[in-house]
XYZ file of C-alpha atoms in Angstrom:
518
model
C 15.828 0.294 -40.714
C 16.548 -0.668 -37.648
C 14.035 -0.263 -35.025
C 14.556 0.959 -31.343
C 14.573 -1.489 -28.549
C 13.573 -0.009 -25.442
C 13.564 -1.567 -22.130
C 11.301 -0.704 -19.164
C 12.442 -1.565 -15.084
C 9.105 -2.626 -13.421
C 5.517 -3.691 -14.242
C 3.268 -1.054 -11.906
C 1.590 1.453 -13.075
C 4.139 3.619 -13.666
C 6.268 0.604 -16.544
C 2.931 0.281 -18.085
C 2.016 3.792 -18.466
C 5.431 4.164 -20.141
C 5.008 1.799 -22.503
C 1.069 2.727 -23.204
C 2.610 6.392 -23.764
C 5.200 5.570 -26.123
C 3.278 3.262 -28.343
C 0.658 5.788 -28.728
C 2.716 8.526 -29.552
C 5.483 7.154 -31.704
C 5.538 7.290 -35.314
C 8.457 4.652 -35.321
C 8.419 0.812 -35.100
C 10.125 0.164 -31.719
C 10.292 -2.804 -29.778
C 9.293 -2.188 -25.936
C 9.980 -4.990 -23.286
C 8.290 -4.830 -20.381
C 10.337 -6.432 -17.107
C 8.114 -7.352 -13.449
C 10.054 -9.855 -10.967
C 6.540 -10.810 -9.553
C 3.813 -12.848 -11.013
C 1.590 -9.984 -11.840
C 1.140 -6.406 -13.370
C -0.377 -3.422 -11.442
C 2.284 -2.774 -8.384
C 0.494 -1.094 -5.527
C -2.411 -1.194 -7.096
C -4.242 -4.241 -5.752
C -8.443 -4.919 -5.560
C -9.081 -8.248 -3.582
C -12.428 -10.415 -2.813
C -13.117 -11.799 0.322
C -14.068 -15.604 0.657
C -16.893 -15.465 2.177
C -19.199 -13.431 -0.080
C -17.969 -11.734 -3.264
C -17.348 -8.185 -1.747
C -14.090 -6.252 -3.153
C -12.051 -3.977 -1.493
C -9.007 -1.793 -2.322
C -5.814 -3.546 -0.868
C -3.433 -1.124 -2.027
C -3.725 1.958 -3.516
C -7.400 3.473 -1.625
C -8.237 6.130 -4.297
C -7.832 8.767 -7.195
C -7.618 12.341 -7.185
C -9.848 14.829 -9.032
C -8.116 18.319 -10.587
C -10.289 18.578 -13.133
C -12.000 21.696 -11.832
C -8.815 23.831 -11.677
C -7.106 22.674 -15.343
C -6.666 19.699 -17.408
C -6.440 16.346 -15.374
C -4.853 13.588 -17.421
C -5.634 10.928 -15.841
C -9.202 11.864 -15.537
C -8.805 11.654 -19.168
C -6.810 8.331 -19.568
C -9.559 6.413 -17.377
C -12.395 8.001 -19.382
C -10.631 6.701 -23.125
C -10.151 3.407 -21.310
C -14.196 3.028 -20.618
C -14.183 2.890 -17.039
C -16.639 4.576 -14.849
C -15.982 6.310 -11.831
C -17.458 6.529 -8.523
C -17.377 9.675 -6.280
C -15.437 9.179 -2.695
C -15.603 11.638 -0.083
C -16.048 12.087 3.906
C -15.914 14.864 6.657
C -16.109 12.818 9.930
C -13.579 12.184 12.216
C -13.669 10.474 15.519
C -12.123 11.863 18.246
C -11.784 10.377 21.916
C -14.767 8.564 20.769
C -16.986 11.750 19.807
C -18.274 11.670 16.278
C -17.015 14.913 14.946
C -18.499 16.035 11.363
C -17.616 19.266 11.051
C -15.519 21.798 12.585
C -18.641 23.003 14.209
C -18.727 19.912 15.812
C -15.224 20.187 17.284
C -16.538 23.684 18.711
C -19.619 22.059 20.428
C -17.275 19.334 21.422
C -13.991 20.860 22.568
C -14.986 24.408 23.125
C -15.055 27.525 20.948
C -11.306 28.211 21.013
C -10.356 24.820 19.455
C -12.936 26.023 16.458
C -11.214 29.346 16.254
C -7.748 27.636 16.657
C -8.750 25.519 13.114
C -10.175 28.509 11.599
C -6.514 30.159 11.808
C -4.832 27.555 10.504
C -7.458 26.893 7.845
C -6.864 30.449 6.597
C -3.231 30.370 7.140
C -3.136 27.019 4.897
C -5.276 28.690 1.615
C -2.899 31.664 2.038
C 0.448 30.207 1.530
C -1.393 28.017 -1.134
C -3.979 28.933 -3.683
C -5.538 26.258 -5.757
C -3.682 27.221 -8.659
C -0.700 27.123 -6.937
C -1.793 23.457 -5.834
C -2.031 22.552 -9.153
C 1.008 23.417 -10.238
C 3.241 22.935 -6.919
C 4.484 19.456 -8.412
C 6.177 21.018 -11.170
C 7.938 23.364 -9.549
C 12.134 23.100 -8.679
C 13.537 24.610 -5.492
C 11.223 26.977 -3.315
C 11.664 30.287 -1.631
C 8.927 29.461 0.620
C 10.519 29.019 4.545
C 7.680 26.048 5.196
C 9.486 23.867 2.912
C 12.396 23.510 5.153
C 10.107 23.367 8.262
C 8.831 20.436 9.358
C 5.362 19.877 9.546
C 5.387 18.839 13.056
C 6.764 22.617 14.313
C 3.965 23.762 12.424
C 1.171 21.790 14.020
C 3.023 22.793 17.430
C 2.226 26.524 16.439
C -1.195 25.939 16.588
C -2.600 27.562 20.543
C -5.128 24.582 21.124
C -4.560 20.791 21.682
C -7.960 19.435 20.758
C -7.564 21.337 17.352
C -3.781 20.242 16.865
C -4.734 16.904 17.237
C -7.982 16.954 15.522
C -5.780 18.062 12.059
C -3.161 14.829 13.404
C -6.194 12.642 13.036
C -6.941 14.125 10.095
C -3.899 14.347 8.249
C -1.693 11.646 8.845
C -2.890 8.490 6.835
C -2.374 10.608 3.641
C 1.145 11.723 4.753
C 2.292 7.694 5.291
C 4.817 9.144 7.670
C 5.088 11.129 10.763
C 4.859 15.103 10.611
C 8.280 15.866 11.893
C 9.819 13.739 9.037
C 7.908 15.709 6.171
C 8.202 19.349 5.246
C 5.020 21.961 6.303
C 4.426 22.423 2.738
C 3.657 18.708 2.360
C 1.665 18.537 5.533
C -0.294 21.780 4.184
C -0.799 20.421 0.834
C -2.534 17.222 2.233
C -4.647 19.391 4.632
C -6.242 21.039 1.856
C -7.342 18.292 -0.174
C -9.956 17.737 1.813
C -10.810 20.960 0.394
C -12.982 20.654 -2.923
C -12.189 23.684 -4.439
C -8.737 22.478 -4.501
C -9.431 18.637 -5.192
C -12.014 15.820 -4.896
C -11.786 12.316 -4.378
C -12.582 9.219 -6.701
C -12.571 5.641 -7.283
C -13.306 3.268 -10.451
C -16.267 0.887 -10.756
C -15.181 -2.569 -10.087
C -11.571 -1.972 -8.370
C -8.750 0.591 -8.939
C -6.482 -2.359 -10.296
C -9.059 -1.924 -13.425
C -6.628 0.519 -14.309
C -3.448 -0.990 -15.091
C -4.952 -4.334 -16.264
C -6.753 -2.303 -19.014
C -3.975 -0.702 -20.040
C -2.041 -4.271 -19.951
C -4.389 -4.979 -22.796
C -4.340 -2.694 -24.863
C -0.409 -2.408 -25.128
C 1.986 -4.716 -27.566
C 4.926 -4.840 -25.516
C 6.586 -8.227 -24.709
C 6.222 -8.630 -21.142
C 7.910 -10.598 -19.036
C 6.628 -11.712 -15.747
C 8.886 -12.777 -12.955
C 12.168 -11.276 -14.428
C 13.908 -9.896 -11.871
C 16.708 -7.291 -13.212
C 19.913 -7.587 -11.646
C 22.504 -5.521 -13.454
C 22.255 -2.985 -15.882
C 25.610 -1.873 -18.078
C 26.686 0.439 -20.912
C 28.402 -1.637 -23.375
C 31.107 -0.795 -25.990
C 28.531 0.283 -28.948
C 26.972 2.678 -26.995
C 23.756 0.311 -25.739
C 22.924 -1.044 -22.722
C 22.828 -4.788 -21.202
C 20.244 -5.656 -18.893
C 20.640 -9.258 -16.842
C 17.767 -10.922 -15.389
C 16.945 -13.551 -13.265
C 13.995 -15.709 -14.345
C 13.273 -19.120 -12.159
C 17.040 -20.136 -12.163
C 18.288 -18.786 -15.314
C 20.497 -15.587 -16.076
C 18.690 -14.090 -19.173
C 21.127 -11.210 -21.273
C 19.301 -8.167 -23.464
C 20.512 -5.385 -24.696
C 18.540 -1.866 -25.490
C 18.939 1.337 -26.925
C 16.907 3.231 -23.983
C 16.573 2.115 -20.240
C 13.307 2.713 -17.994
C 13.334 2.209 -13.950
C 9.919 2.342 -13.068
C 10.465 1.155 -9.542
C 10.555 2.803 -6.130
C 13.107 4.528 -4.965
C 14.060 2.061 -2.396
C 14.302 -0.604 -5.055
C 17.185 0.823 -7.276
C 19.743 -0.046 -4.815
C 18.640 -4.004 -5.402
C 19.995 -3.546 -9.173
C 24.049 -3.443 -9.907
C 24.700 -0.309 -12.101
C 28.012 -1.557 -13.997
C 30.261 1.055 -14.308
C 31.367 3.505 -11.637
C 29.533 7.198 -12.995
C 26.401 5.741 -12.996
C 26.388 3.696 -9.767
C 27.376 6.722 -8.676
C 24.240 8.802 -9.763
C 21.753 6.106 -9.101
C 23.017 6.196 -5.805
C 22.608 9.855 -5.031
C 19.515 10.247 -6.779
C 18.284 7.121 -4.312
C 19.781 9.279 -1.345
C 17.760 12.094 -2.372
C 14.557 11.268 -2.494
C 15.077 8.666 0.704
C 12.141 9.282 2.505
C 10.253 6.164 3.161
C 6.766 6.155 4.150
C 4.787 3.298 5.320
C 0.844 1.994 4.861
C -0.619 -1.238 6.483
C -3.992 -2.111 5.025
C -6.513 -3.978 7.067
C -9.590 -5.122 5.694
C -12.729 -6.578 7.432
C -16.154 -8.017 6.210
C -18.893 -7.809 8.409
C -22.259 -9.342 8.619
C -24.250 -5.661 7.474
C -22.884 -2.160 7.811
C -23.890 -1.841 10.776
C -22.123 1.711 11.532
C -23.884 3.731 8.686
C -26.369 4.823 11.260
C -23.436 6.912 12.501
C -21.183 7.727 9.900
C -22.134 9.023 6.786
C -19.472 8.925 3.832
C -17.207 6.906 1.663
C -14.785 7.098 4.774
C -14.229 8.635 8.171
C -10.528 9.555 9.909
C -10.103 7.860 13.143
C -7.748 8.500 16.138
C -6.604 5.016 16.674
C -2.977 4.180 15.705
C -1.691 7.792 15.504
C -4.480 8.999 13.452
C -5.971 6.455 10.438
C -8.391 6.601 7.507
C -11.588 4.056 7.503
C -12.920 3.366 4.296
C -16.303 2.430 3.647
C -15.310 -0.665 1.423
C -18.742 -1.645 0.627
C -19.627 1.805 -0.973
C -18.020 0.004 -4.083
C -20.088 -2.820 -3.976
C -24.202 -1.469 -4.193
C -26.159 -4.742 -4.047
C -24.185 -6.392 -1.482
C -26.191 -6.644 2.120
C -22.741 -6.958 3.537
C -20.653 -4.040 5.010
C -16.809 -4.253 4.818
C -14.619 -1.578 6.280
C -10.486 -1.162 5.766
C -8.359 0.638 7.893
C -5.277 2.560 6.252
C -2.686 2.666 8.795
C 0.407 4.808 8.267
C 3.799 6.103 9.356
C 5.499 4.773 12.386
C 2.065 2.349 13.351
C 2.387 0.912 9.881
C 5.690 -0.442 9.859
C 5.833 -0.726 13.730
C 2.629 -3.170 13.655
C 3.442 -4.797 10.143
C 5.586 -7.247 12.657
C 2.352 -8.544 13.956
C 0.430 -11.357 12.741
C -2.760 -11.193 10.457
C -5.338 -11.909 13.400
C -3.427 -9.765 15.943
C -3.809 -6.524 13.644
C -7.448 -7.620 12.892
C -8.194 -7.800 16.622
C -6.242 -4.293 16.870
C -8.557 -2.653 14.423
C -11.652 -4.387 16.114
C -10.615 -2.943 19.416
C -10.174 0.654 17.603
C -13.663 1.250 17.042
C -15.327 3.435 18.895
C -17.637 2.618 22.045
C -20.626 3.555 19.676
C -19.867 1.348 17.639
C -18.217 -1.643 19.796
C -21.168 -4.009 18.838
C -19.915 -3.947 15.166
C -17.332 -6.623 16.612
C -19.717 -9.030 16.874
C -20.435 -8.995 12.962
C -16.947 -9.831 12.262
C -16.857 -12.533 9.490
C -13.195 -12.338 7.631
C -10.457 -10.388 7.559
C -7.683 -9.583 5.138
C -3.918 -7.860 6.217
C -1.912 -5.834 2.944
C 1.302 -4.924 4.089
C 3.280 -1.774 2.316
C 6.389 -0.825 4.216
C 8.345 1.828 2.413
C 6.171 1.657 -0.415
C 5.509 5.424 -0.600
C 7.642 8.576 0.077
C 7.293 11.480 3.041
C 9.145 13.909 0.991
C 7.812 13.374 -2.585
C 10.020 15.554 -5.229
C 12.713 15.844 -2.773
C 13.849 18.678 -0.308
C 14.152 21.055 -2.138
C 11.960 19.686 -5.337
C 14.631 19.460 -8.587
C 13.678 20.506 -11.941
C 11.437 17.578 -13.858
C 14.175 16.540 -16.019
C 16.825 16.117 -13.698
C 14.645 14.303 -11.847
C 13.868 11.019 -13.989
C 17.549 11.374 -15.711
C 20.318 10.780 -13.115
C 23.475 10.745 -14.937
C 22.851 13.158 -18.249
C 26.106 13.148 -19.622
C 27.318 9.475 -20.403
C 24.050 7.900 -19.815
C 21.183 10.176 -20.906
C 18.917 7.406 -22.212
C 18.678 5.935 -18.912
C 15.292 7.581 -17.191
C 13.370 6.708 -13.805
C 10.012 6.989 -13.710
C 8.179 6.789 -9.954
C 5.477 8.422 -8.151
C 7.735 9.857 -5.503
C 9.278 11.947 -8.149
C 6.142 13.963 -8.111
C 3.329 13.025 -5.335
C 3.485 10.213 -4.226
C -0.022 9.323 -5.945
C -1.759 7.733 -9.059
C -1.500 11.001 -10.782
C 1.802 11.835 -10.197
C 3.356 8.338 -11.122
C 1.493 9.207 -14.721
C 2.944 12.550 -14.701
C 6.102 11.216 -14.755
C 5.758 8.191 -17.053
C 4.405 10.805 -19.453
C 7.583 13.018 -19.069
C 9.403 9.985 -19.728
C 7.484 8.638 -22.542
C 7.477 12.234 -24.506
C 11.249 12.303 -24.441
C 11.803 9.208 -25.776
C 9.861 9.353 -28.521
C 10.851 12.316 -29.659
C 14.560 10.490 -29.434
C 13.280 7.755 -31.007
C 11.729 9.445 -34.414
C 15.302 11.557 -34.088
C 17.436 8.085 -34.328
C 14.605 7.353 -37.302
C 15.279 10.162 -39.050
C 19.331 10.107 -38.562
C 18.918 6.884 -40.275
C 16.729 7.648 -42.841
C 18.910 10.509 -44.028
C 22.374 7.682 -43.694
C 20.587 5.975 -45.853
C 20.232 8.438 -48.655
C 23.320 9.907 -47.879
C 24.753 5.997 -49.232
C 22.341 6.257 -52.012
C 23.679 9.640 -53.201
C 27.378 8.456 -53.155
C 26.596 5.342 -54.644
C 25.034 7.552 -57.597
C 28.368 9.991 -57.547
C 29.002 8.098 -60.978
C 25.709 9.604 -62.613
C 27.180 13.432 -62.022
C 25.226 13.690 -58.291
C 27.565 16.170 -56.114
C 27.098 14.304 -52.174
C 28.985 16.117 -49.324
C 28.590 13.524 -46.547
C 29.992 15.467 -43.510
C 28.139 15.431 -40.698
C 25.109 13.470 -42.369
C 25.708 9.908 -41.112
C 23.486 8.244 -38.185
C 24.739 8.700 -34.862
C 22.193 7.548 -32.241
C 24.080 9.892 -29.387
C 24.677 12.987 -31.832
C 22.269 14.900 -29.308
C 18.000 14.722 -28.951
C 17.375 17.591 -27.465
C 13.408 17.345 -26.857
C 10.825 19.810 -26.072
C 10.354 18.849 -22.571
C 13.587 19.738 -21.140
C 15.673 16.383 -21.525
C 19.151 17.174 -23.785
C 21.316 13.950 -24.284
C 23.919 16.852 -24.014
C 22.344 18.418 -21.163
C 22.074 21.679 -22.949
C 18.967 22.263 -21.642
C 16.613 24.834 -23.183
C 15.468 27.112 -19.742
C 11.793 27.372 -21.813
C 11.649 23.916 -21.599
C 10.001 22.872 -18.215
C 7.112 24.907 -18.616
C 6.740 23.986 -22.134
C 6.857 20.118 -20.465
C 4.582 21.117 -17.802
C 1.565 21.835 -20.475
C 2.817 18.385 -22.599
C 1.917 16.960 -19.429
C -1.529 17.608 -19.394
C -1.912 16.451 -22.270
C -2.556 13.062 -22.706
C -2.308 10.820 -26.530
C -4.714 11.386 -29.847
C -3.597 8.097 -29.858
């Protein structure tokens, strides 16, 4: 029998999960190949050491979020079958014209009572328009009736009657947008407001680096992967399969698949040549879509001793420097060390604006940012370490409106249904919403997959039984032979004849959150 030869785009998170997925949940030989034009696995997931001492610090991705308390949380799940601990994150402070606000009683005291009340309204006016089982589910929703998702997020923070309190929630908000409020919708600007909300989710991080993550997975998986393939052009040919062509130090390497996996960012898909015209086409509005590119700039310093924990409590405090940017505690993740190491998540316009500078000009720009309380700290500067992410996440994750799940990881459903995306900014632009999608993905084509078995298996007795016509056996053969495009129409909404089942998507939804016995 001939076994399935699947090809996945891209060796983050999001190719890996893929392949994790479908090897745990097929019943079916296939062959999986695994393609990542750099030298390593992981993507934006990156934990570095310094030189000096053996302190780590997130250079990429900063942290995980925690659903568990509303409903199932997969990837809560995932890292708990892979062994890893977990480490709590979470912080209230933010500093603001260099007074050390850690609560909004602070900002009262600070500002006056009306900037209090002004963040009270909006506070209520945020957990009205969503619940938290609304936020749970608001990533698997298509289109929206609601008028703040065509709003920007910016004429909503203009609405609010008190400048210390609008800016306050700037501060506050913008490093987890990545871009600037009047280039995202309210809704988005709302839903990242109340995650600093427990009841809706908390924040986490795993022992020993985030990039623990995809390395464990890398290890557990059988795939063939190949490092430093770059994919240049993918085609249909003649049988019905597709080509891939990559680059690999000089040489043009040819492959062809039976299913085709892009699990790259958007802004990447344009880099690949889509052979014929339909789906160039569809690639290329799907890429126009979801074209909202949003920017993080990591900077990462070790210091002699953390010398600001007198003041600031917390895995992290929100700082007003550079239009409003997070400051994580870096050393939190390393106990025994008597060092302190702090990184500063940049975002938006700052991001890509100062990404032009040079290493030691942004690591004097985040010395300078501290605050007068804490100026001193610049003296127990010892290294410092610059990540740069331009366009590396999205502003307007799911789209404007959000599509339907299916339609959003399969572009072109009639000619090419077995070529899927997979990407974060399909969902959330996060670690849980890249496995969302690889998981959408990976149920699909499995369920394909033991469909194509089974077509074959039944071919195959279907020859048996007309070989045997000689013995008295009655065969009727029509419509029994194997044809790998005769239509897998799966459970979570993908139809190779896009005859899709309206049921489906919230029957997907709970497959989801669901993750492998496997």
């Amino acid at each position: 029998m001939d076994r399935s030869r699947i090809a996945v785009i891209g060796g983050g998170l999001g190719g890996i999960l893929t392949a994790y997925f479908i090897e745990a949940r097929t019943k079916v030989a296939c062959d999986i190949t695994v393609f990542e034009a750099t030298h390593r696995l992981g993507g934006k997931i990156v934990t570095r050491q310094f030189d000096f001492a053996p302190v780590s610090y997130e250079a990429g991705v900063a942290e995980l979020y925690d659903y568990s308390q509303l409903g199932p949380d997969p990837l809560r799940q995932l890292i708990a079958d892979l062994g890893l601990s977990t480490l709590p994150i979470e912080g209230q402070t933010v500093v603001q014209d260099g007074r050390i606000l850690r609560s909004p009683a602070d900002l009262g005291r600070e500002f006056g009572d009306l900037a209090e009340g002004a963040l009270a309204r909006f506070d209520a006016r945020a957990k009205a328009a969503i619940s938290p089982s609304v936020y749970y589910e608001s990533d698997w929703t298509s289109g929206t009736h609601s008028s703040l998702a065509y709003r920007t997020f910016r004429d909503l923070l203009e609405s609010i009657d008190n400048q210390a309190a609008r800016r306050y929630l700037d501060i506050m908000i913008h490093s987890d947008l990545a871009t600037e409020p009047h280039l995202t919708s309210a809704i988005y600007g709302l839903q990242n407001y109340l995650m600093n909300d427990p009841n809706y989710m908390r924040l986490y991080t795993i022992e020993g680096g985030i990039e623990q993550l995809p390395l464990e997975l890398a290890r557990r998986i059988r795939a063939q992967v190949r490092l430093e393939h770059c994919v240049t052009r993918i085609e249909k040919t003649s049988e019905g399969n597709y080509r891939t062509l990559a680059r690999n130090n000089g040489r043009l390497i040819q492959d062809e698949f039976d299913y085709i996996v892009v699990a790259l960012p958007n802004n990447w898909l344009t880099s690949i040549s889509w052979g014929d015209d339909k789906l160039s086409s569809a690639i290329h509005e799907h890429h126009v879509y979801y074209d909202y590119p949003a920017h993080y700039l990591r900077v990462s310093i070790l210091f002699s001793e953390p010398f600001w924990r007198e003041q600031l409590a917390g895995s992290y405090f929100m700082l007003d420097a550079f239009g409003g940017c997070c400051v994580y505690d870096e050393s939190y993740r390393n106990h025994a060390s008597k060092y302190g190491a702090l990184g500063w998540l940049l975002a938006g316009d700052a991001a890509m604006s100062m990404g032009n500078l040079d290493d030691q000009a942004l690591i004097k720009a985040v010395l300078d940012s501290l605050p007068a309380s804490l100026a001193h700290g610049r003296a127990r500067y010892l290294e410092g370490r610059v990540h740069r992410w331009v366009g590396a996440v999205n502003g307007m994750p799911g789209g404007r409106p959000p599509r339907d799940p299916d339609s959003r990881h399969q572009p072109e459903p009639e000619e090419h249904q077995d070529v899927l995306l997979v990407g974060d900014y399909l969902f959330d632009s996060t670690i849980n919403g890249v496995l969302d999608s690889a998981d959408l993905v990976s149920d699909w084509i499995v369920e394909c997959v033991q469909e194509d078995a089974e077509q074959l298996t039944l071919s195959d007795q279907s020859q048996l039984t007309v070989n045997g016509r000689a013995n008295g056996l009655a065969y009727e053969a029509n419509g029994n032979g194997a044809n790998r495009n005769s239509g897998c129409t799966s459970e979570n909404g993908f139809d190779r004849h896009d005859e899709r089942d309206p049921a489906a998507f919230s029957e997907a939804r709970d497959l989801s959150k669901r993750l492998p016995s496997g």
